[in-house]
Amino acid sequence: DNGIGIDGLPTKISKITISQGIGNDFGDWTTILDGAQLSDGVNTPEIGNITNNSIEFDGLDFGIGEFGEVPENLTKTYTLKVWLSNAPSGSIDNKNLAFKVNRSSFTVNGAGSSFAGGAGTDVESGSTNNAIEVIATKLLFTTTPTSTEINTNTTFVVEATDANGNRDVDNGSTLTSFLANQSTIASGNTGTLSSGTLTLNAVKFSTAYANDFVTAKAAGLTDGVSDNFNIKLEEPAAITNLAIVNSSTSFQISWTNPSNNSLILAKKEAGSSFEYSDEAGMDDEYGWPSASTVFGNAESPADNDVYVIYAGSNTSVTMTGLQNNWQLYTVTAYSYAGSLNSGVQNFNTTEASLESFTYPKEVDFSDNILKGMKLGIDNITPQPANLNNVVSLQVETIEDMPLTLELYDSKGQLIMTLFEGKEFNAGETPFEFNLTNTVSSGQHFLRLTGNGHVVIAPLMIVK
């Protein structure tokens, strides 16, 4: 309050706003400042309201001797104190806070002196006078895998930080140790921090463990300990040659597994396609296998429920308890390494999957003819058959009659007619036909009809 001329009035300040100055490195002060205080050296300090680009001290008292009053023809010094958030956003080391005020920063009461018009000259704190310095006290893992495999490059990121996790960009410590709690690290576990950080992207573990962790050490800093993670066995080869030989209430399922174990899942369809890819839950679905492979053994099977029907090292299983009369089922197979329900298990997510129907009656046609059936198909070879193979079978009939033999796919669509209205004498008659490349691989059915009688026999075709 020392302008030109004497008006006999004090300056009565009701609000002070401090703005961002030149060289300020933080666009949003709410991400870095936890609090602000303004003091005049006499009265109780005022607590400010921090916004993204200013600090406001509002509602100041301006009576005689109070915080907001500057006596006539005298000066008053205000001191700003700020403190940082415990969890600031981003890197803060060596960055600056810069403040400024001008005439428009002060709101005054009309009963006292007033400022000249306009903002006037900015008063700046300087662009380098309030730099933040972070001094590291510990190592901190900022990147840890949730899982990895043995003999596979794995990435970890370690930083030198203060107690609140702020990185010290001036730190260049060298790791003195980087070891796993259980597994053995084969390579990739040495390095020196640069700008307070070190990325190790080629760490390889040689043994599989569940819930392992690593510890990093450097001189003068508290050890860094990673989050827990699983080190899995290597991913196994995928299952191939999945095949189903079906009957009215069971499937004989077989497959080829180059290594490790197999997990076989099945689902009764509700007329929709099926794709199962929930790797994390493969071993926790309905009907976890016991000694029985009855479909839905654990509970009544519902459409679209997925059941585990087999897990182990075999390459075939008989699935029983199916509903007959053209019920559609999907069987899906995955290979896995390790023990199920363990952290080291590893699935090959490339699935082998087949759809197949059950049919109305059993197909032991030699016996059925003795029981009064008129037709039969027997001795189908080879089974399964390859494309371009010659397929041999026996047509059986209890009396002379014209017969028709057709080939259908698993969806019940006619693929080819092998003969139509051909006369057969009573007894067993051999018959052969060629499979061509026009026939797709998968489950097929042979349908023999004559004089109102029908029999169906399965034929699996593979490439």
CSV table of N, CA and C in Angstrom, one decimal, residues 314-424:
chain,number,residue,atom,x,y,z
A,314,ASN,N,-3.7,-91.2,-22.1
A,314,ASN,CA,-4.2,-92.2,-23.2
A,314,ASN,C,-4.6,-91.4,-24.4
A,315,THR,N,-4.8,-92.2,-25.5
A,315,THR,CA,-5.2,-91.5,-26.8
A,315,THR,C,-6.5,-92.1,-27.3
A,316,SER,N,-7.3,-92.6,-26.4
A,316,SER,CA,-8.7,-93.1,-26.8
A,316,SER,C,-9.5,-93.2,-25.5
A,317,VAL,N,-10.8,-93.0,-25.7
A,317,VAL,CA,-11.7,-93.1,-24.6
A,317,VAL,C,-13.1,-93.4,-25.1
A,318,THR,N,-13.9,-94.2,-24.4
A,318,THR,CA,-15.3,-94.5,-24.8
A,318,THR,C,-16.2,-93.6,-24.0
A,319,MET,N,-17.0,-92.8,-24.6
A,319,MET,CA,-17.9,-91.9,-24.0
A,319,MET,C,-19.3,-92.5,-24.1
A,320,THR,N,-19.9,-92.8,-22.9
A,320,THR,CA,-21.2,-93.5,-22.9
A,320,THR,C,-22.3,-92.6,-22.3
A,321,GLY,N,-23.5,-93.0,-22.2
A,321,GLY,CA,-24.6,-92.3,-21.6
A,321,GLY,C,-25.1,-91.2,-22.5
A,322,LEU,N,-24.9,-91.3,-23.8
A,322,LEU,CA,-25.5,-90.3,-24.8
A,322,LEU,C,-26.9,-90.6,-25.1
A,323,GLN,N,-27.6,-89.6,-25.5
A,323,GLN,CA,-29.0,-89.8,-26.0
A,323,GLN,C,-29.0,-90.2,-27.4
A,324,ASN,N,-29.9,-91.2,-27.8
A,324,ASN,CA,-29.9,-91.7,-29.1
A,324,ASN,C,-30.8,-90.8,-30.0
A,325,ASN,N,-31.0,-91.3,-31.2
A,325,ASN,CA,-32.0,-90.7,-32.2
A,325,ASN,C,-31.5,-89.4,-32.7
A,326,TRP,N,-30.3,-89.4,-33.3
A,326,TRP,CA,-29.8,-88.2,-34.0
A,326,TRP,C,-29.5,-87.0,-33.1
A,327,GLN,N,-29.0,-87.3,-31.9
A,327,GLN,CA,-28.6,-86.2,-31.0
A,327,GLN,C,-27.2,-85.7,-31.5
A,328,LEU,N,-27.0,-84.4,-31.6
A,328,LEU,CA,-25.7,-83.9,-32.0
A,328,LEU,C,-24.9,-83.6,-30.8
A,329,TYR,N,-23.6,-84.0,-30.9
A,329,TYR,CA,-22.6,-83.8,-29.8
A,329,TYR,C,-21.3,-83.2,-30.4
A,330,THR,N,-20.7,-82.4,-29.7
A,330,THR,CA,-19.4,-81.9,-30.1
A,330,THR,C,-18.3,-82.4,-29.2
A,331,VAL,N,-17.2,-82.9,-29.7
A,331,VAL,CA,-16.1,-83.3,-28.9
A,331,VAL,C,-14.9,-82.5,-29.3
A,332,THR,N,-14.2,-81.9,-28.3
A,332,THR,CA,-13.1,-81.0,-28.5
A,332,THR,C,-11.9,-81.5,-27.6
A,333,ALA,N,-10.7,-81.5,-28.2
A,333,ALA,CA,-9.5,-82.0,-27.6
A,333,ALA,C,-8.4,-81.0,-27.5
A,334,TYR,N,-7.7,-80.9,-26.4
A,334,TYR,CA,-6.5,-80.1,-26.3
A,334,TYR,C,-5.4,-80.9,-25.6
A,335,SER,N,-4.2,-80.6,-26.0
A,335,SER,CA,-3.1,-81.2,-25.3
A,335,SER,C,-2.6,-80.3,-24.2
A,336,TYR,N,-2.0,-80.8,-23.1
A,336,TYR,CA,-1.5,-80.0,-22.1
A,336,TYR,C,-0.3,-80.7,-21.5
A,337,ALA,N,0.6,-79.9,-20.8
A,337,ALA,CA,1.7,-80.3,-20.1
A,337,ALA,C,1.6,-80.0,-18.6
A,338,GLY,N,2.1,-80.9,-17.8
A,338,GLY,CA,2.0,-80.7,-16.4
A,338,GLY,C,0.8,-81.3,-15.8
A,339,SER,N,0.5,-81.0,-14.5
A,339,SER,CA,-0.6,-81.6,-13.8
A,339,SER,C,-1.8,-80.6,-13.9
A,340,LEU,N,-3.0,-81.0,-14.1
A,340,LEU,CA,-4.1,-80.2,-14.1
A,340,LEU,C,-4.3,-79.6,-12.7
A,341,ASN,N,-4.9,-78.4,-12.7
A,341,ASN,CA,-5.2,-77.6,-11.5
A,341,ASN,C,-3.9,-77.2,-10.8
A,342,SER,N,-2.8,-77.1,-11.6
A,342,SER,CA,-1.6,-76.6,-11.0
A,342,SER,C,-1.1,-75.4,-11.8
A,343,GLY,N,-0.3,-74.6,-11.1
A,343,GLY,CA,0.2,-73.4,-11.8
A,343,GLY,C,1.1,-73.6,-12.9
A,344,VAL,N,1.7,-74.8,-13.0
A,344,VAL,CA,2.7,-75.0,-14.1
A,344,VAL,C,2.1,-75.7,-15.3
A,345,GLN,N,0.8,-76.0,-15.3
A,345,GLN,CA,0.2,-76.6,-16.5
A,345,GLN,C,0.2,-75.7,-17.6
A,346,ASN,N,0.3,-76.2,-18.8
A,346,ASN,CA,0.3,-75.3,-20.0
A,346,ASN,C,-0.5,-76.0,-21.1
A,347,PHE,N,-1.5,-75.4,-21.7
A,347,PHE,CA,-2.3,-75.9,-22.7
A,347,PHE,C,-1.8,-75.4,-24.1
A,348,ASN,N,-1.9,-76.3,-25.1
A,348,ASN,CA,-1.9,-75.8,-26.5
A,348,ASN,C,-3.3,-75.4,-26.9
A,349,THR,N,-3.5,-74.2,-27.2
A,349,THR,CA,-4.9,-73.7,-27.4
A,349,THR,C,-5.4,-74.0,-28.8
A,350,THR,N,-4.6,-74.7,-29.6
A,350,THR,CA,-5.1,-75.1,-30.9
A,350,THR,C,-6.0,-76.3,-30.6
A,351,GLU,N,-7.2,-76.2,-30.9
A,351,GLU,CA,-8.2,-77.3,-30.5
A,351,GLU,C,-8.4,-78.2,-31.7
A,352,ALA,N,-8.7,-79.4,-31.4
A,352,ALA,CA,-9.2,-80.4,-32.4
A,352,ALA,C,-10.6,-80.6,-32.0
A,353,SER,N,-11.6,-80.5,-33.0
A,353,SER,CA,-13.0,-80.5,-32.6
A,353,SER,C,-13.7,-81.3,-33.7
A,354,LEU,N,-14.7,-82.1,-33.3
A,354,LEU,CA,-15.6,-82.8,-34.3
A,354,LEU,C,-17.0,-82.8,-33.8
A,355,GLU,N,-17.9,-82.7,-34.7
A,355,GLU,CA,-19.4,-82.9,-34.4
A,355,GLU,C,-19.8,-84.3,-34.9
A,356,SER,N,-20.7,-84.9,-34.1
A,356,SER,CA,-21.2,-86.2,-34.6
A,356,SER,C,-22.6,-86.5,-34.0
A,357,PHE,N,-23.4,-87.3,-34.7
A,357,PHE,CA,-24.7,-87.6,-34.2
A,357,PHE,C,-24.7,-89.0,-33.6
A,358,THR,N,-25.6,-89.2,-32.7
A,358,THR,CA,-26.0,-90.6,-32.4
A,358,THR,C,-27.1,-91.0,-33.3
A,359,TYR,N,-27.3,-92.3,-33.5
A,359,TYR,CA,-28.4,-92.8,-34.4
A,359,TYR,C,-29.3,-93.7,-33.6
A,360,PRO,N,-30.5,-94.0,-34.2
A,360,PRO,CA,-31.5,-94.7,-33.4
A,360,PRO,C,-31.2,-96.1,-32.9
A,361,LYS,N,-30.5,-96.9,-33.7
A,361,LYS,CA,-30.3,-98.3,-33.2
A,361,LYS,C,-28.9,-98.7,-33.3
A,362,GLU,N,-28.5,-99.8,-32.5
A,362,GLU,CA,-27.2,-100.3,-32.6
A,362,GLU,C,-26.9,-101.0,-33.9
A,363,VAL,N,-25.7,-101.2,-34.3
A,363,VAL,CA,-25.4,-101.6,-35.6
A,363,VAL,C,-24.6,-103.0,-35.7
A,364,ASP,N,-24.8,-103.8,-34.7
A,364,ASP,CA,-24.3,-105.2,-34.8
A,364,ASP,C,-25.3,-106.0,-35.7
A,365,PHE,N,-25.2,-105.8,-37.0
A,365,PHE,CA,-26.3,-106.2,-37.9
A,365,PHE,C,-26.4,-107.7,-38.1
A,366,SER,N,-25.3,-108.4,-37.9
A,366,SER,CA,-25.3,-109.8,-38.0
A,366,SER,C,-26.3,-110.4,-36.9
A,367,ASP,N,-26.1,-109.9,-35.7
A,367,ASP,CA,-27.0,-110.3,-34.6
A,367,ASP,C,-28.4,-109.9,-34.8
A,368,ASN,N,-28.6,-108.6,-35.3
A,368,ASN,CA,-29.9,-108.1,-35.5
A,368,ASN,C,-30.7,-108.8,-36.5
A,369,ILE,N,-30.0,-109.3,-37.6
A,369,ILE,CA,-30.8,-110.1,-38.6
A,369,ILE,C,-31.3,-111.4,-38.0
A,370,LEU,N,-30.6,-112.0,-37.0
A,370,LEU,CA,-31.1,-113.2,-36.4
A,370,LEU,C,-32.3,-112.8,-35.5
A,371,LYS,N,-32.4,-111.6,-35.1
A,371,LYS,CA,-33.5,-111.1,-34.2
A,371,LYS,C,-34.7,-110.6,-35.0
A,372,GLY,N,-34.6,-110.7,-36.4
A,372,GLY,CA,-35.8,-110.4,-37.2
A,372,GLY,C,-35.6,-109.2,-38.1
A,373,MET,N,-34.5,-108.5,-38.0
A,373,MET,CA,-34.2,-107.4,-38.9
A,373,MET,C,-34.0,-107.9,-40.3
A,374,LYS,N,-34.4,-107.2,-41.4
A,374,LYS,CA,-34.3,-107.6,-42.7
A,374,LYS,C,-33.0,-107.3,-43.4
A,375,LEU,N,-32.3,-106.2,-42.9
A,375,LEU,CA,-31.1,-105.7,-43.6
A,375,LEU,C,-30.0,-105.6,-42.6
A,376,GLY,N,-28.8,-105.5,-43.2
A,376,GLY,CA,-27.6,-105.3,-42.3
A,376,GLY,C,-26.4,-104.8,-43.2
A,377,ILE,N,-25.5,-104.1,-42.5
A,377,ILE,CA,-24.2,-103.7,-43.1
A,377,ILE,C,-23.1,-104.1,-42.2
A,378,ASP,N,-22.2,-104.9,-42.6
A,378,ASP,CA,-21.2,-105.5,-41.7
A,378,ASP,C,-19.8,-105.4,-42.4
A,379,ASN,N,-18.8,-105.6,-41.5
A,379,ASN,CA,-17.4,-105.7,-41.9
A,379,ASN,C,-16.9,-104.5,-42.8
A,380,ILE,N,-17.2,-103.3,-42.3
A,380,ILE,CA,-16.7,-102.1,-43.1
A,380,ILE,C,-15.2,-102.0,-42.9
A,381,THR,N,-14.4,-102.0,-43.9
A,381,THR,CA,-13.0,-101.8,-43.8
A,381,THR,C,-12.5,-100.9,-45.0
A,382,PRO,N,-11.4,-100.1,-44.7
A,382,PRO,CA,-10.9,-99.8,-43.4
A,382,PRO,C,-11.8,-98.8,-42.6
A,383,GLN,N,-11.5,-98.8,-41.3
A,383,GLN,CA,-12.4,-97.9,-40.5
A,383,GLN,C,-11.5,-97.3,-39.4
A,384,PRO,N,-11.1,-96.0,-39.4
A,384,PRO,CA,-11.5,-95.1,-40.4
A,384,PRO,C,-10.9,-95.3,-41.8
A,385,ALA,N,-11.6,-94.7,-42.8
A,385,ALA,CA,-11.1,-94.8,-44.2
A,385,ALA,C,-10.4,-93.5,-44.6
A,386,ASN,N,-9.4,-93.6,-45.5
A,386,ASN,CA,-8.8,-92.4,-46.0
A,386,ASN,C,-9.4,-92.1,-47.4
A,387,LEU,N,-9.3,-90.8,-47.8
A,387,LEU,CA,-9.7,-90.4,-49.1
A,387,LEU,C,-8.9,-91.2,-50.1
A,388,ASN,N,-9.5,-91.5,-51.2
A,388,ASN,CA,-8.9,-92.3,-52.3
A,388,ASN,C,-8.7,-93.8,-51.9
A,389,ASN,N,-9.2,-94.2,-50.8
A,389,ASN,CA,-9.2,-95.6,-50.4
A,389,ASN,C,-10.4,-96.4,-51.1
A,390,VAL,N,-10.2,-97.7,-51.2
A,390,VAL,CA,-11.3,-98.5,-51.6
A,390,VAL,C,-12.0,-99.1,-50.3
A,391,VAL,N,-13.2,-98.8,-50.1
A,391,VAL,CA,-13.9,-99.2,-48.9
A,391,VAL,C,-14.7,-100.5,-49.2
A,392,SER,N,-14.5,-101.5,-48.4
A,392,SER,CA,-15.2,-102.8,-48.5
A,392,SER,C,-16.2,-103.0,-47.4
A,393,LEU,N,-17.3,-103.7,-47.8
A,393,LEU,CA,-18.3,-104.0,-46.7
A,393,LEU,C,-19.1,-105.2,-47.2
A,394,GLN,N,-20.0,-105.7,-46.4
A,394,GLN,CA,-20.9,-106.7,-46.7
A,394,GLN,C,-22.4,-106.2,-46.6
A,395,VAL,N,-23.1,-106.4,-47.6
A,395,VAL,CA,-24.6,-106.1,-47.6
A,395,VAL,C,-25.3,-107.4,-47.2
A,396,GLU,N,-26.1,-107.3,-46.2
A,396,GLU,CA,-26.8,-108.5,-45.7
A,396,GLU,C,-28.3,-108.2,-45.8
A,397,THR,N,-29.0,-109.2,-46.3
A,397,THR,CA,-30.5,-109.2,-46.4
A,397,THR,C,-31.0,-110.6,-46.2
A,398,ILE,N,-32.2,-110.7,-45.5
A,398,ILE,CA,-32.7,-112.0,-45.2
A,398,ILE,C,-33.6,-112.5,-46.3
A,399,GLU,N,-33.9,-111.7,-47.4
A,399,GLU,CA,-34.7,-112.2,-48.5
A,399,GLU,C,-34.3,-111.4,-49.7
A,400,ASP,N,-34.6,-111.9,-50.9
A,400,ASP,CA,-34.3,-111.2,-52.1
A,400,ASP,C,-35.1,-109.9,-52.2
A,401,MET,N,-34.4,-108.8,-52.5
A,401,MET,CA,-35.0,-107.5,-52.6
A,401,MET,C,-34.1,-106.5,-53.3
A,402,PRO,N,-34.7,-105.4,-53.9
A,402,PRO,CA,-33.9,-104.3,-54.5
A,402,PRO,C,-33.4,-103.4,-53.3
A,403,LEU,N,-32.2,-103.0,-53.3
A,403,LEU,CA,-31.6,-102.2,-52.2
A,403,LEU,C,-31.0,-100.9,-52.8
A,404,THR,N,-30.9,-99.9,-51.9
A,404,THR,CA,-30.3,-98.6,-52.2
A,404,THR,C,-29.3,-98.3,-51.1
A,405,LEU,N,-28.1,-97.9,-51.5
A,405,LEU,CA,-27.0,-97.6,-50.5
A,405,LEU,C,-26.6,-96.2,-50.7
A,406,GLU,N,-26.7,-95.3,-49.7
A,406,GLU,CA,-26.3,-93.9,-49.8
A,406,GLU,C,-25.3,-93.5,-48.7
A,407,LEU,N,-24.5,-92.5,-49.0
A,407,LEU,CA,-23.5,-91.9,-48.1
A,407,LEU,C,-23.9,-90.5,-47.6
A,408,TYR,N,-24.0,-90.3,-46.3
A,408,TYR,CA,-24.5,-89.0,-45.8
A,408,TYR,C,-23.3,-88.5,-44.9
A,409,ASP,N,-23.3,-87.1,-44.8
A,409,ASP,CA,-22.3,-86.5,-43.8
A,409,ASP,C,-22.9,-86.5,-42.4
A,410,SER,N,-22.2,-85.9,-41.5
A,410,SER,CA,-22.6,-85.9,-40.1
A,410,SER,C,-23.8,-85.0,-39.9
A,411,LYS,N,-24.1,-84.1,-40.8
A,411,LYS,CA,-25.3,-83.2,-40.7
A,411,LYS,C,-26.5,-83.8,-41.4
A,412,GLY,N,-26.4,-85.0,-41.9
A,412,GLY,CA,-27.5,-85.7,-42.5
A,412,GLY,C,-27.8,-85.3,-44.0
A,413,GLN,N,-26.7,-84.7,-44.7
A,413,GLN,CA,-26.9,-84.3,-46.0
A,413,GLN,C,-26.3,-85.4,-46.9
A,414,LEU,N,-27.0,-85.7,-48.0
A,414,LEU,CA,-26.7,-86.8,-48.9
A,414,LEU,C,-25.4,-86.4,-49.7
A,415,ILE,N,-24.4,-87.2,-49.6
A,415,ILE,CA,-23.1,-87.0,-50.3
A,415,ILE,C,-23.1,-87.7,-51.7
A,416,MET,N,-23.4,-89.0,-51.7
A,416,MET,CA,-23.5,-89.7,-52.9
A,416,MET,C,-24.4,-91.0,-52.8
A,417,THR,N,-24.9,-91.4,-53.9
A,417,THR,CA,-25.6,-92.7,-53.9
A,417,THR,C,-24.7,-93.7,-54.5
A,418,LEU,N,-24.4,-94.8,-53.8
A,418,LEU,CA,-23.5,-95.8,-54.2
A,418,LEU,C,-24.2,-96.8,-55.1
A,419,PHE,N,-25.4,-97.2,-54.9
A,419,PHE,CA,-26.2,-97.9,-55.8
A,419,PHE,C,-27.7,-97.7,-55.5
A,420,GLU,N,-28.6,-97.8,-56.5
A,420,GLU,CA,-30.0,-97.5,-56.3
A,420,GLU,C,-30.8,-98.6,-57.0
A,421,GLY,N,-31.7,-99.2,-56.2
A,421,GLY,CA,-32.6,-100.2,-56.7
A,421,GLY,C,-31.9,-101.5,-57.2
A,422,LYS,N,-30.8,-101.8,-56.7
A,422,LYS,CA,-30.0,-102.9,-57.2
A,422,LYS,C,-30.5,-104.2,-56.5
A,423,GLU,N,-30.7,-105.2,-57.3
A,423,GLU,CA,-31.3,-106.5,-56.8
A,423,GLU,C,-30.2,-107.3,-56.0
A,424,PHE,N,-30.6,-107.7,-54.8
A,424,PHE,CA,-29.7,-108.5,-54.0
A,424,PHE,C,-30.4,-109.8,-53.6
